[in-house]
Coordinates of C-alpha atoms in Angstrom, one line a residue:
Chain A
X1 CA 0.0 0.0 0.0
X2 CA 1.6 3.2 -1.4
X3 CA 1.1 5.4 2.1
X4 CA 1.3 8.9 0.8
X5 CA -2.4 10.5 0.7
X6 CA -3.5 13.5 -1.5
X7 CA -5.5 16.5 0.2
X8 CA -7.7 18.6 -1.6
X9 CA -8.5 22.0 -0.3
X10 CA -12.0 22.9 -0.7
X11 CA -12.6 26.6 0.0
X12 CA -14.8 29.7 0.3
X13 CA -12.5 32.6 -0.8
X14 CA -13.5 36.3 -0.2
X15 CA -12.7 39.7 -0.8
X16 CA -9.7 40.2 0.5
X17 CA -6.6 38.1 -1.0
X18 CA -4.1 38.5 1.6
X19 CA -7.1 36.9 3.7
X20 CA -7.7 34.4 0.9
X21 CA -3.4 33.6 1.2
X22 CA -3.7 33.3 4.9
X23 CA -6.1 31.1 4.7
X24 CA -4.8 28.7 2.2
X25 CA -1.8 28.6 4.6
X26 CA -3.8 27.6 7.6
X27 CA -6.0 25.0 5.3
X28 CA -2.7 24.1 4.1
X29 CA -0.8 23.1 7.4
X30 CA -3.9 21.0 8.5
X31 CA -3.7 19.1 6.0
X32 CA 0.0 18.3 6.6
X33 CA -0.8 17.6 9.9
X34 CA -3.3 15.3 8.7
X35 CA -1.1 13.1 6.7
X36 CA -0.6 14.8 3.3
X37 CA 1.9 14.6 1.4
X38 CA 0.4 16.5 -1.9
X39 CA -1.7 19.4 -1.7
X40 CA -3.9 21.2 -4.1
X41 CA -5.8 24.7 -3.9
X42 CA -8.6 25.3 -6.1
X43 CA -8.2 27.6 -9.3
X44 CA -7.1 31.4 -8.7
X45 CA -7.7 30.7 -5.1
X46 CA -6.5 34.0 -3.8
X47 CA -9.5 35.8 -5.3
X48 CA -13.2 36.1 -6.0
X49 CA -13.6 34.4 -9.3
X50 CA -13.6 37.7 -10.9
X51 CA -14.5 36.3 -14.5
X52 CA -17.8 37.2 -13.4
X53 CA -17.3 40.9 -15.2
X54 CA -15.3 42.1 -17.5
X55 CA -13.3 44.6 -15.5
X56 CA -9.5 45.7 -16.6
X57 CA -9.1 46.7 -12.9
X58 CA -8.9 43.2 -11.9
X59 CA -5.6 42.7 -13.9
X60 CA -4.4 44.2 -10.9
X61 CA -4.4 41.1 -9.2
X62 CA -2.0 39.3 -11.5
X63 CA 1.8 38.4 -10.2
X64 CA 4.5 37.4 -12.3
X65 CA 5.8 33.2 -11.7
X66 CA 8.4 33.3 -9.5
X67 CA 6.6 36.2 -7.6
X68 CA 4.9 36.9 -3.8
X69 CA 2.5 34.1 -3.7
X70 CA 4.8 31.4 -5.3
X71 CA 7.9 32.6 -3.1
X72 CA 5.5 32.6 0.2
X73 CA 3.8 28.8 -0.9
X74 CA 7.5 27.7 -2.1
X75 CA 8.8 28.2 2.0
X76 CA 5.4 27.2 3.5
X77 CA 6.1 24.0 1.2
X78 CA 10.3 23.4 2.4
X79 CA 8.8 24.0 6.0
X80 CA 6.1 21.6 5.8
X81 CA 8.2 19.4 3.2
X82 CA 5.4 18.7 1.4
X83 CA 4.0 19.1 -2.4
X84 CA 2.2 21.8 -3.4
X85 CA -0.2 23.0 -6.4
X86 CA -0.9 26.5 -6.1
X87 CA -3.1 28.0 -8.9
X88 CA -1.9 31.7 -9.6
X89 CA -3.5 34.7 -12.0
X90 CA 0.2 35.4 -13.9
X91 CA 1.1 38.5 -15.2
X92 CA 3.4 37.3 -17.6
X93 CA 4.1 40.5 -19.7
X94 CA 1.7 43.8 -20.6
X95 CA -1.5 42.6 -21.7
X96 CA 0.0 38.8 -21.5
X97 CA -2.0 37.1 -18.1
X98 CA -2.2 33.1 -18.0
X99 CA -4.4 31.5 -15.6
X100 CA -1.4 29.2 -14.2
X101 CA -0.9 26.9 -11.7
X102 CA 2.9 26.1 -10.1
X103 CA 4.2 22.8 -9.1
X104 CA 5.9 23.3 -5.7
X105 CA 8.4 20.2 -4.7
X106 CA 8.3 18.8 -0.7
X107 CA 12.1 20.8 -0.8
X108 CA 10.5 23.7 -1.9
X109 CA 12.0 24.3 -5.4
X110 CA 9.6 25.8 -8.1
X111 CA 9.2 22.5 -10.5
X112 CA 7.2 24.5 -13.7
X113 CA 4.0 26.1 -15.0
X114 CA 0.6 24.6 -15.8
X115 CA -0.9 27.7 -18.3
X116 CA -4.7 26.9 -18.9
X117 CA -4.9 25.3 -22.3
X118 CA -8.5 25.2 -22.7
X119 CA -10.1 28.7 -22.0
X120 CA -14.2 29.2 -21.8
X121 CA -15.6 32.2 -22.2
X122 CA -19.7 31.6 -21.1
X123 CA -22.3 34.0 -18.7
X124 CA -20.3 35.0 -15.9
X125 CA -17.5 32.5 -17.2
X126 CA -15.7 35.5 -19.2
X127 CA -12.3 34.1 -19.2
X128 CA -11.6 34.6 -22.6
X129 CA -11.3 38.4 -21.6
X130 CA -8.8 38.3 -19.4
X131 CA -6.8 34.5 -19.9
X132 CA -4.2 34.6 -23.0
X133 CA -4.5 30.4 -23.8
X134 CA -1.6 28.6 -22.4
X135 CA 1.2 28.3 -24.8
X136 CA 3.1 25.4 -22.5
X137 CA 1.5 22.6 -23.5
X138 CA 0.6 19.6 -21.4
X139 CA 2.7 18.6 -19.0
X140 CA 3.7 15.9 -15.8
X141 CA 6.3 16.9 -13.2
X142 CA 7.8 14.3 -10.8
X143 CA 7.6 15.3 -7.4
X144 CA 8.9 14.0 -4.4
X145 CA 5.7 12.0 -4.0
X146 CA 4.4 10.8 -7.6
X147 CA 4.6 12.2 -10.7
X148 CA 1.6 14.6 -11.4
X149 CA -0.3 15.9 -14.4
X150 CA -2.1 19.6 -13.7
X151 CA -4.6 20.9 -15.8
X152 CA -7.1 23.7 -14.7
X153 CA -10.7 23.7 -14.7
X154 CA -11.9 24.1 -18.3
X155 CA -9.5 21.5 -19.4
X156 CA -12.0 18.8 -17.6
X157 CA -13.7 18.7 -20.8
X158 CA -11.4 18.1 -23.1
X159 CA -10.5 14.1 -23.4
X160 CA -7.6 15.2 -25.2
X161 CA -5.8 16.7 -22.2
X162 CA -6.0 14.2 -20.0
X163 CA -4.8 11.8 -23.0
X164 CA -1.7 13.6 -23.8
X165 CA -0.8 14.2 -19.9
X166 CA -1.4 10.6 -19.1
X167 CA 0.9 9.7 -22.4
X168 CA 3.8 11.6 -20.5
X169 CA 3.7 9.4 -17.2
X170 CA 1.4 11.6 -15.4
X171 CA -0.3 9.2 -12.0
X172 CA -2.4 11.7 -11.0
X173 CA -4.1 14.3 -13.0
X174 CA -5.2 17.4 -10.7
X175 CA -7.7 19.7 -11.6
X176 CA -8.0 22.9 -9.9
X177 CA -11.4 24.2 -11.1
X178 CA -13.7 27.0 -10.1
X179 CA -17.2 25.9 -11.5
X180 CA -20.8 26.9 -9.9
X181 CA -24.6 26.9 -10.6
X182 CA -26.3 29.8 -11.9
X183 CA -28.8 30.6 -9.1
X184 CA -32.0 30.4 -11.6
X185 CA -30.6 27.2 -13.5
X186 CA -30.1 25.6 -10.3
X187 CA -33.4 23.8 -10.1
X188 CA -33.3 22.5 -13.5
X189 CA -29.9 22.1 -14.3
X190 CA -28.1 21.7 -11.3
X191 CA -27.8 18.2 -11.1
X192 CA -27.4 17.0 -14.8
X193 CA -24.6 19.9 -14.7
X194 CA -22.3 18.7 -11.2
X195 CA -22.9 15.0 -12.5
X196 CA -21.8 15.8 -16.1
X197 CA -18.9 17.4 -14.4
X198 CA -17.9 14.5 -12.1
X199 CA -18.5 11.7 -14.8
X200 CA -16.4 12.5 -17.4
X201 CA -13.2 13.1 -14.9
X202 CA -14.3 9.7 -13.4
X203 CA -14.3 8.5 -17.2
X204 CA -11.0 10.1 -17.7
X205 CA -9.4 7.9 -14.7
X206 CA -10.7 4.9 -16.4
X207 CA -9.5 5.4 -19.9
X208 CA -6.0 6.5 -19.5
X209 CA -5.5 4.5 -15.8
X210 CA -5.0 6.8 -13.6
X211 CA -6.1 8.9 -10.3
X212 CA -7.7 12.1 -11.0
X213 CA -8.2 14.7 -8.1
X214 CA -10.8 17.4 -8.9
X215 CA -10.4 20.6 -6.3
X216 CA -13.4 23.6 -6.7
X217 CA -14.2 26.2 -3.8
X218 CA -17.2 26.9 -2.6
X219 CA -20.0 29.3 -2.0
X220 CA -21.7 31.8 -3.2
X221 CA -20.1 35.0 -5.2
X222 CA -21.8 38.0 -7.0
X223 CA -25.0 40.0 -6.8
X224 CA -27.5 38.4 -3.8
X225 CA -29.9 37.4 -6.6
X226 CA -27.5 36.0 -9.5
X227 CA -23.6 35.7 -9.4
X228 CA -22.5 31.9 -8.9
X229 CA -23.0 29.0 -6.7
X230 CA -19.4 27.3 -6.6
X231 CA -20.8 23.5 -5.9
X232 CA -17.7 22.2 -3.7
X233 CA -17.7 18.4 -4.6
X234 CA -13.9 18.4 -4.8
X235 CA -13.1 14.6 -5.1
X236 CA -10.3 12.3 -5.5
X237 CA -10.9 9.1 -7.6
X238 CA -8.9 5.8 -8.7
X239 CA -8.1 4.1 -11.9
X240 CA -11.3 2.3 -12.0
X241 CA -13.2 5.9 -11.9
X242 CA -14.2 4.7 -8.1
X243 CA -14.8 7.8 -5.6
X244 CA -12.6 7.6 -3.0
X245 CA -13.1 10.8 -1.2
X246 CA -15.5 13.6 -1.7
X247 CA -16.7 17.0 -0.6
X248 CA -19.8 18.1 0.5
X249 CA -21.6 21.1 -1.7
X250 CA -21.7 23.7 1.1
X251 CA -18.9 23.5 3.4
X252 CA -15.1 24.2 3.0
X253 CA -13.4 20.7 3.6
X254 CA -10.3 19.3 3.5
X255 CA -10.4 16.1 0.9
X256 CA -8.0 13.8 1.3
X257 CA -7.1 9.6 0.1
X258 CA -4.2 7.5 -0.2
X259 CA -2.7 7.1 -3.8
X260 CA -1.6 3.4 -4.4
X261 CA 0.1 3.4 -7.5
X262 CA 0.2 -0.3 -7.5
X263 CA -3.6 0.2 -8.3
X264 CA -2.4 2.1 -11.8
X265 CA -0.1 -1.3 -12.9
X266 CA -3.1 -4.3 -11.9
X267 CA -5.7 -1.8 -13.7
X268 CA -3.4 -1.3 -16.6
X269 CA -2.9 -4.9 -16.9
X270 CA -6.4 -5.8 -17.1
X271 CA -8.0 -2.8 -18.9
X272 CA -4.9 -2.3 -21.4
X273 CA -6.4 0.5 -22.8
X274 CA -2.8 1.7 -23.9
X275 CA -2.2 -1.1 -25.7
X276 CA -4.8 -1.0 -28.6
X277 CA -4.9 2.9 -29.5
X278 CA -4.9 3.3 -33.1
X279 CA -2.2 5.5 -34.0
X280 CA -2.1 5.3 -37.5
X281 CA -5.5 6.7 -37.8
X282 CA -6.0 9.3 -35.1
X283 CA -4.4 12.2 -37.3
X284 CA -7.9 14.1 -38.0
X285 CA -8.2 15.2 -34.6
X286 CA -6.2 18.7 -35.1
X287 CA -9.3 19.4 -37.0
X288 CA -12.0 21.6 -35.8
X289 CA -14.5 19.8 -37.5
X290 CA -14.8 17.8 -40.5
X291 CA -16.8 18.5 -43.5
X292 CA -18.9 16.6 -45.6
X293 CA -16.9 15.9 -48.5
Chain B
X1 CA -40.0 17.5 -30.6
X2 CA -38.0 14.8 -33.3
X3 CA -40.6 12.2 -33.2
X4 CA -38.2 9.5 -34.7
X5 CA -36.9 6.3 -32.4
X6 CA -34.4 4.2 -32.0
X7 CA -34.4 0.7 -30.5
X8 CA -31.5 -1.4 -29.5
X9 CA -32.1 -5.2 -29.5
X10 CA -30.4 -6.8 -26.2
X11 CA -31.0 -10.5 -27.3
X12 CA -29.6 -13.4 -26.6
X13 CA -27.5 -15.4 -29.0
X14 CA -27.9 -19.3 -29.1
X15 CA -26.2 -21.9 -30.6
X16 CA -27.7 -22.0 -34.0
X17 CA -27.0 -18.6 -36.3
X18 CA -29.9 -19.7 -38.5
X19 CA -32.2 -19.4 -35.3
X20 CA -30.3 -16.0 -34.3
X21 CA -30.8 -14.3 -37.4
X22 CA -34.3 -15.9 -37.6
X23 CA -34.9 -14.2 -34.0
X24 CA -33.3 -10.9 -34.9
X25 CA -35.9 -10.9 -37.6
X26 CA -38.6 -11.2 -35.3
X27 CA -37.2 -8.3 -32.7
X28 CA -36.5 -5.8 -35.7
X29 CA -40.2 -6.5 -36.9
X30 CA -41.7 -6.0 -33.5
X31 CA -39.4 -2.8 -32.8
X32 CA -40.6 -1.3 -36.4
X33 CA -44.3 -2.4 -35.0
X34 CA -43.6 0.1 -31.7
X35 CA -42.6 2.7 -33.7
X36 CA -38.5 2.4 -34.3
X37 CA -37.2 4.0 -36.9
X38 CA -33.6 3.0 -36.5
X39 CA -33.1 -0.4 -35.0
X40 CA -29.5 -1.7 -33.8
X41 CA -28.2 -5.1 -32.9
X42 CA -25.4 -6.4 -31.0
X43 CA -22.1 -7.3 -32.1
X44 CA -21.6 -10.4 -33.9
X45 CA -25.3 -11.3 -33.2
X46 CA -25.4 -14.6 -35.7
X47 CA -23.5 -16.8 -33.3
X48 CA -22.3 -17.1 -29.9
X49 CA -19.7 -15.0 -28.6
X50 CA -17.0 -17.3 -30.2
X51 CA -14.3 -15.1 -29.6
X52 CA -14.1 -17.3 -26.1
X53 CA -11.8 -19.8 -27.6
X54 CA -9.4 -20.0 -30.3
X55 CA -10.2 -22.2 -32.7
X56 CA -9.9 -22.1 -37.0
X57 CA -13.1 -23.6 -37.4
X58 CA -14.9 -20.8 -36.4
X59 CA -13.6 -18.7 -39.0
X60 CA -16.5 -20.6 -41.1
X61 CA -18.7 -18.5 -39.6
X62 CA -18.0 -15.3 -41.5
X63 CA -19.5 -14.3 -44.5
X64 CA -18.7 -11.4 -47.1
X65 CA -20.0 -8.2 -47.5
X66 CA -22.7 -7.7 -49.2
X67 CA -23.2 -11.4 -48.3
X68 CA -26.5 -13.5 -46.8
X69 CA -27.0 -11.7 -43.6
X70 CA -26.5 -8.4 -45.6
X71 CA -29.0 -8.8 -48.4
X72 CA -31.6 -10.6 -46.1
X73 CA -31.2 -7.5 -43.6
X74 CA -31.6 -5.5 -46.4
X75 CA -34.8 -6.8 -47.6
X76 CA -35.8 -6.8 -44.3
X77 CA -35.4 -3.0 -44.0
X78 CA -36.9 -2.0 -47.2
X79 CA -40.3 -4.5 -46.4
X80 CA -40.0 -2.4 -43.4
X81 CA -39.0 1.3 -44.5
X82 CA -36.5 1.2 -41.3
X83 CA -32.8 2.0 -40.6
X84 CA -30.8 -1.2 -39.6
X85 CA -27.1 -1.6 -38.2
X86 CA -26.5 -5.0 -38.8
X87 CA -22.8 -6.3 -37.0
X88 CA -21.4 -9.2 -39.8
X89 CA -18.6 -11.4 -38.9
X90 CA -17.1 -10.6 -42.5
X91 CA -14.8 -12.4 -44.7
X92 CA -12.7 -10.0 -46.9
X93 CA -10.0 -12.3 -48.4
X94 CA -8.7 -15.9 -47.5
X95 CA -7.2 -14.7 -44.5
X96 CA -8.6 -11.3 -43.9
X97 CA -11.6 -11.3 -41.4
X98 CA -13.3 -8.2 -39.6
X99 CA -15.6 -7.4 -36.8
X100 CA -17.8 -5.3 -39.0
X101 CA -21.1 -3.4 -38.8
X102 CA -23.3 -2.9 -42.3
X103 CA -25.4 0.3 -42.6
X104 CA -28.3 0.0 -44.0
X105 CA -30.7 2.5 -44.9
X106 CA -34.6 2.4 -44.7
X107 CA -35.0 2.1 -48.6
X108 CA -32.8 -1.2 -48.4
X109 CA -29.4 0.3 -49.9
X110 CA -26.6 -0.5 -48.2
X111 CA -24.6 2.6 -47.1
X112 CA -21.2 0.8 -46.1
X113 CA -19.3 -1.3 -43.6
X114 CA -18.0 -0.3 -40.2
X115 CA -15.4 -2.3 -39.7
X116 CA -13.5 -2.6 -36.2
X117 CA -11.0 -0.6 -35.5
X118 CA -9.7 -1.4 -31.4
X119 CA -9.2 -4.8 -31.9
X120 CA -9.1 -6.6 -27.8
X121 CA -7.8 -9.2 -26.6
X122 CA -8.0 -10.2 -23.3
X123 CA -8.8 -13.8 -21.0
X124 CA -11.8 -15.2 -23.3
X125 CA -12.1 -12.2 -25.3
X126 CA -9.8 -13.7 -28.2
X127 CA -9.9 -10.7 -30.8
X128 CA -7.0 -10.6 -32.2
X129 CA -7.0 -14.2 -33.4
X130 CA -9.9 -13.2 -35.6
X131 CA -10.1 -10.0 -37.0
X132 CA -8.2 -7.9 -38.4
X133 CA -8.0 -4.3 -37.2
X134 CA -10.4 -2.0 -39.3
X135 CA -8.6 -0.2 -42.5
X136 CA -12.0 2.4 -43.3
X137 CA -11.5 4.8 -40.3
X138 CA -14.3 6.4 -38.3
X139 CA -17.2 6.6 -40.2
X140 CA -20.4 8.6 -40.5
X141 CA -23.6 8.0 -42.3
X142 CA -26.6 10.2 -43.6
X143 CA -29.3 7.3 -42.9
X144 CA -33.1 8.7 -43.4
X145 CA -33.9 9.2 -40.2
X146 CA -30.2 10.9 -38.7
X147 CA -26.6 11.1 -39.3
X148 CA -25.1 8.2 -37.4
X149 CA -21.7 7.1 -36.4
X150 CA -21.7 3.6 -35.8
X151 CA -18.4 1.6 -33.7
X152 CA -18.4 -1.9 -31.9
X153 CA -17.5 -2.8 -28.4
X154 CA -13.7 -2.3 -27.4
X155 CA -13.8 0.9 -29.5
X156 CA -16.3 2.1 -26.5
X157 CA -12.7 2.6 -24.2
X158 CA -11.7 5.0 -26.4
X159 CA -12.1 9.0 -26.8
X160 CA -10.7 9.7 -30.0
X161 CA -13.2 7.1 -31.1
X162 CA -15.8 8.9 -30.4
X163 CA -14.3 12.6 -31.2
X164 CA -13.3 11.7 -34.3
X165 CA -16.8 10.4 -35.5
X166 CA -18.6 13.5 -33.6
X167 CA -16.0 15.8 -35.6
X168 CA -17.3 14.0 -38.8
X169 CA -21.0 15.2 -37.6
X170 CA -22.5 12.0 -36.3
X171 CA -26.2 13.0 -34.2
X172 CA -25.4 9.5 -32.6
X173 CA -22.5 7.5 -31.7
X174 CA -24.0 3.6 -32.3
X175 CA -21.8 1.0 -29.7
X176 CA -23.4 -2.6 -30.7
X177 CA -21.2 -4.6 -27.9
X178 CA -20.8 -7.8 -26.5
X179 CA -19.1 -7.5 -22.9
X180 CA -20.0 -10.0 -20.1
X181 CA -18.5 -10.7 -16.5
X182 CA -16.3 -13.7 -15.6
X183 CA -18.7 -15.4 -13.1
X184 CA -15.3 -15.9 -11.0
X185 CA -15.2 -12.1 -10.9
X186 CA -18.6 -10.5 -10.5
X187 CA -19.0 -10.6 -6.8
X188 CA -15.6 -8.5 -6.4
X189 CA -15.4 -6.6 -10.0
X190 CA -19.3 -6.9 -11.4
X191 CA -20.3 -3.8 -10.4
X192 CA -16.9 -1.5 -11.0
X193 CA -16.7 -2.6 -14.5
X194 CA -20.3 -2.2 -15.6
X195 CA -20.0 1.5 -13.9
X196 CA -17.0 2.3 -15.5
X197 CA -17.9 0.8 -19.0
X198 CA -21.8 3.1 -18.8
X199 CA -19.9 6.1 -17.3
X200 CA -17.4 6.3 -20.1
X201 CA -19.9 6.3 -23.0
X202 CA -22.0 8.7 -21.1
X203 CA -18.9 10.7 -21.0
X204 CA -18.6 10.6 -24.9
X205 CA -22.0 11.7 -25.0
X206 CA -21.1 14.8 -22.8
X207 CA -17.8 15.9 -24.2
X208 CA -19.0 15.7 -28.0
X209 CA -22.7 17.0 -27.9
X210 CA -24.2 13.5 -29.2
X211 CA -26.3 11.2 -28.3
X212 CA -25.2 7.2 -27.5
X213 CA -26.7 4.2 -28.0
X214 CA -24.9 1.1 -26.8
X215 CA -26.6 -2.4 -27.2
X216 CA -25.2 -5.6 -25.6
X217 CA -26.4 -9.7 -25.8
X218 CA -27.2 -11.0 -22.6
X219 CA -27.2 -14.4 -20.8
X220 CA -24.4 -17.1 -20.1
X221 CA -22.1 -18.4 -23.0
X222 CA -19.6 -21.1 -22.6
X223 CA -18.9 -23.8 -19.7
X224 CA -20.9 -23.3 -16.4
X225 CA -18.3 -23.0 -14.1
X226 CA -16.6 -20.3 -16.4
X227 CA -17.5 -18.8 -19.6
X228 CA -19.0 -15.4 -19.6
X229 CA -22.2 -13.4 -18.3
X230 CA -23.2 -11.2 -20.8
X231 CA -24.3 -7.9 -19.0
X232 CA -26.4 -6.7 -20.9
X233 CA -27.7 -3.1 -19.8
X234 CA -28.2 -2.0 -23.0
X235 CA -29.1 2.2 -22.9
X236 CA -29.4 5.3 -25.0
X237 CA -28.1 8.6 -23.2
X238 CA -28.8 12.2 -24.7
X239 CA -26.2 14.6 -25.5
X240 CA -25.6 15.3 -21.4
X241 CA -25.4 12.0 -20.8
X242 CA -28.7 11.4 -19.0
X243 CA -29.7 8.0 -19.4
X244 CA -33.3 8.1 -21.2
X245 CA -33.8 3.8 -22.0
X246 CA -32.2 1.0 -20.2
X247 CA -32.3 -2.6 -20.2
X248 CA -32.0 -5.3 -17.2
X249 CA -28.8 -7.4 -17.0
X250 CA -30.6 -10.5 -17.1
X251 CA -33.4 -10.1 -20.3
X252 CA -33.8 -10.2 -24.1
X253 CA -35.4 -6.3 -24.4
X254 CA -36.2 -3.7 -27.1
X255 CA -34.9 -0.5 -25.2
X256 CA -36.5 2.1 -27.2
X257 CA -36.2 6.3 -26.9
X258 CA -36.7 8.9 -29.3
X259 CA -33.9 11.2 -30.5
X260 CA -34.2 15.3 -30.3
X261 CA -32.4 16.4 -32.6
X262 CA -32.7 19.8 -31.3
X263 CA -31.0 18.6 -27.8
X264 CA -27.9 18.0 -29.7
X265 CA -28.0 22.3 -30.8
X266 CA -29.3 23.7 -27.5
X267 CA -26.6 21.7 -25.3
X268 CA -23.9 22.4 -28.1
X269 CA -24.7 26.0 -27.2
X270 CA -24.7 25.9 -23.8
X271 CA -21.3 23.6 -23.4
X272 CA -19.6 24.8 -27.0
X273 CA -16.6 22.6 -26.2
X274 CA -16.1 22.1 -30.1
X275 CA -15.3 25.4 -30.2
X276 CA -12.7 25.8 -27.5
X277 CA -10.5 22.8 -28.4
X278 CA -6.6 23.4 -28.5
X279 CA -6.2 21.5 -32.2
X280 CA -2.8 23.5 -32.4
X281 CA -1.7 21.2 -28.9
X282 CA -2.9 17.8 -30.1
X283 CA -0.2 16.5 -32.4
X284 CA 1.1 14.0 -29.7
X285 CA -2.4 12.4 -29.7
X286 CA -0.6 9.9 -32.3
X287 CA 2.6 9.2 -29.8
X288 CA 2.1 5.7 -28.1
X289 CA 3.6 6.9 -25.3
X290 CA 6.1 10.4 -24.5
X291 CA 8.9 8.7 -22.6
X292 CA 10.9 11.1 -20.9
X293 CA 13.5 13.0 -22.4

């Protein structure tokens, strides 16, 4: 039994971002204390998810990678000696913002960059406003604890991404995600959305063998009678697309489950999924779409 | 509201192929009688699941296409005025045999051949003793009654499978299937692997905008103490992977559900995920593996 255990920190996150750092921190250390060894905060944790608006303003939140909340996570992580994924709005260059994610070792060095391939752009998803699409690629990084595939949020949809990180090695694929009801869909849509959501990461895990670990916050952000609903439901599943842990909808939580990587070989062996892709004819997916002759 | 149905035939799948196509017969008749306009049956319907042993002689079994089962089916169809995906064991060339499905459309003509492309080959699921791998690609065709994308079984694992026929405008993605439990496994595995197998289609459904249809055999083939338990759980899901028919494990059904066309448009809209994919990012989609530098 491979002992090390994943936490995934489900939480609100309000106005204030030093608040929001602080609190990541705190969330952060418990989970150490509780036995993790790899730790993951939702998508652009240290703020409101101001996609909501389109607002130039709130480019003043961006920080360049290395900058004060990857040099503040990269000692918590060398004190604590343990792995972190820390989601961050980068200001990489005027008018050039990724939303990124860094991949902190249990020693503390800065291992890379996750830029968010996949960008939406949806009511109160406006992301295409402020996100310039990732230009890095997909990507694993071998920590001290397994070797670990980050994508962010959007990417959830996209089979693709999970493919080509599981191609390069990744055990794990991590999804930091901000994702919420609409307050008047809720009734109708709420549940046929948050299941949608779960069930193809769960389908990912099954298809390319691996763990996937899903983190959102929760709570509600924006006007009284509209903004978002995050739905929470961070969870952590195994190659065979089980739920091993899982959050509530309405509380912060800290999500956490042992990773067994034996668990990726048996599953491998008898669902050898990697084995039978068809390489010679997968070519005509770089189209967008393709037309009737 | 599309007022045209489709109906998947779980049967079971005796001894005698005479008798099996004979039966087929009778369930496509009845399904036109409840209103189908597009009737599916399971892979390799004619005969039982053969693929349990190795064995030449079974390679008498397969027939060219067009061939008997083809023009009967088709004559069957036009009497009918229905759509029919008809699996055929086929024989190409001395030598050459496929898992392949015929298309036929409701005026009797035959549209073309689907012929395997993941090939499996597992503990009594012999495959690639048999058949081999598909040469004609992922397919699409313009039947009467909706544009249809039409793969078999093992092919269900896979998400450029299904991308790549969505990208070629397929309304459905067709899965006729023959997957069973070992009875040694069911108590411990039964339920995982009929999960993950529903879960992933449903997840094509989602992540493309289409609907599925996946029909199965059911009922025990082989020894008693071993063989295999065909599943059955034959279903139709819409294009957000709600299930809207499904069929028992344990009976010969017609699971039967109309198709909105306009579902396909209205949840494209809402979740444009064709529109956001990174086809600049997918090249390594045809790498087996990325082994590290």
């Amino acid at each position: 039994m491979f002992s090390e255990q994943i936490a995934l920190l489900q939480m609100r996150c309000g106005e204030n971002p030093e608040e929001n750092a602080a609190h990541a921190e705190d969330m952060i250390t418990a989970a150490r204390e509780q036995g993790a060894s790899l730790i993951v905060l939702p998508e652009l944790f240290r703020t409101r998810y101001f996609c909501q608006w389109e607002d130039a303003r709130y480019f003043d939140w961006a920080e360049p990678i290395p900058g004060p909340t990857t040099e503040r996570m990269q000692s918590l992580a060398r004190k604590l000696s343990v792995v972190l994924v820390v989601p961050v709005f980068e200001r990489r260059a005027a008018g050039i913002f990724h939303n990124s994610a860094v991949i902190i070792d249990a020693d503390g060095s800065l291992l890379g960059i996750y830029r968010k391939m996949h960008i939406p752009h949806d009511p109160l998803y406006y992301e295409k406003y402020y996100f310039t699409p990732g230009d890095l690629g997909f990507r694993v990084w071998t920590t001290r604890w397994a070797k670990i595939g980050v994508l962010i949020c959007w990417d959830q949809w996209f089979p693709e991404a999970a493919r080509l990180t599981a191609l390069r090695g990744a055990e794990i694929l991590i999804y930091p995600t901000a994702i919420g009801w609409h307050p008047q869909e809720k009734a109708e849509w709420g549940r046929v959305q948050h299941e949608a959501w779960e069930m193809v990461q769960r389908a990912h895990a099954i298809t390319n063998g691996v763990y996937v670990a899903a983190v959102n916050r929760v709570g509600h952000e924006g006007p009284e009678e509209g903004g978002l609903e995050f739905w929470g439901g961070s969870f952590i599943c195994d190659p065979y697309g089980r739920i091993v842990a899982k959050a509530s909808h309405e509380r912060e939580e800290i999500v956490m489950a042992p990773v067994d990587r034996g668990l990726i070989e048996t599953m491998r062996r008898h669902w050898p999924f990697l084995r039978d892709r068809r390489i010679d004819a997968y070519h005509e997916l770089r189209c967008r779409f393709i037309d009737d002759p």
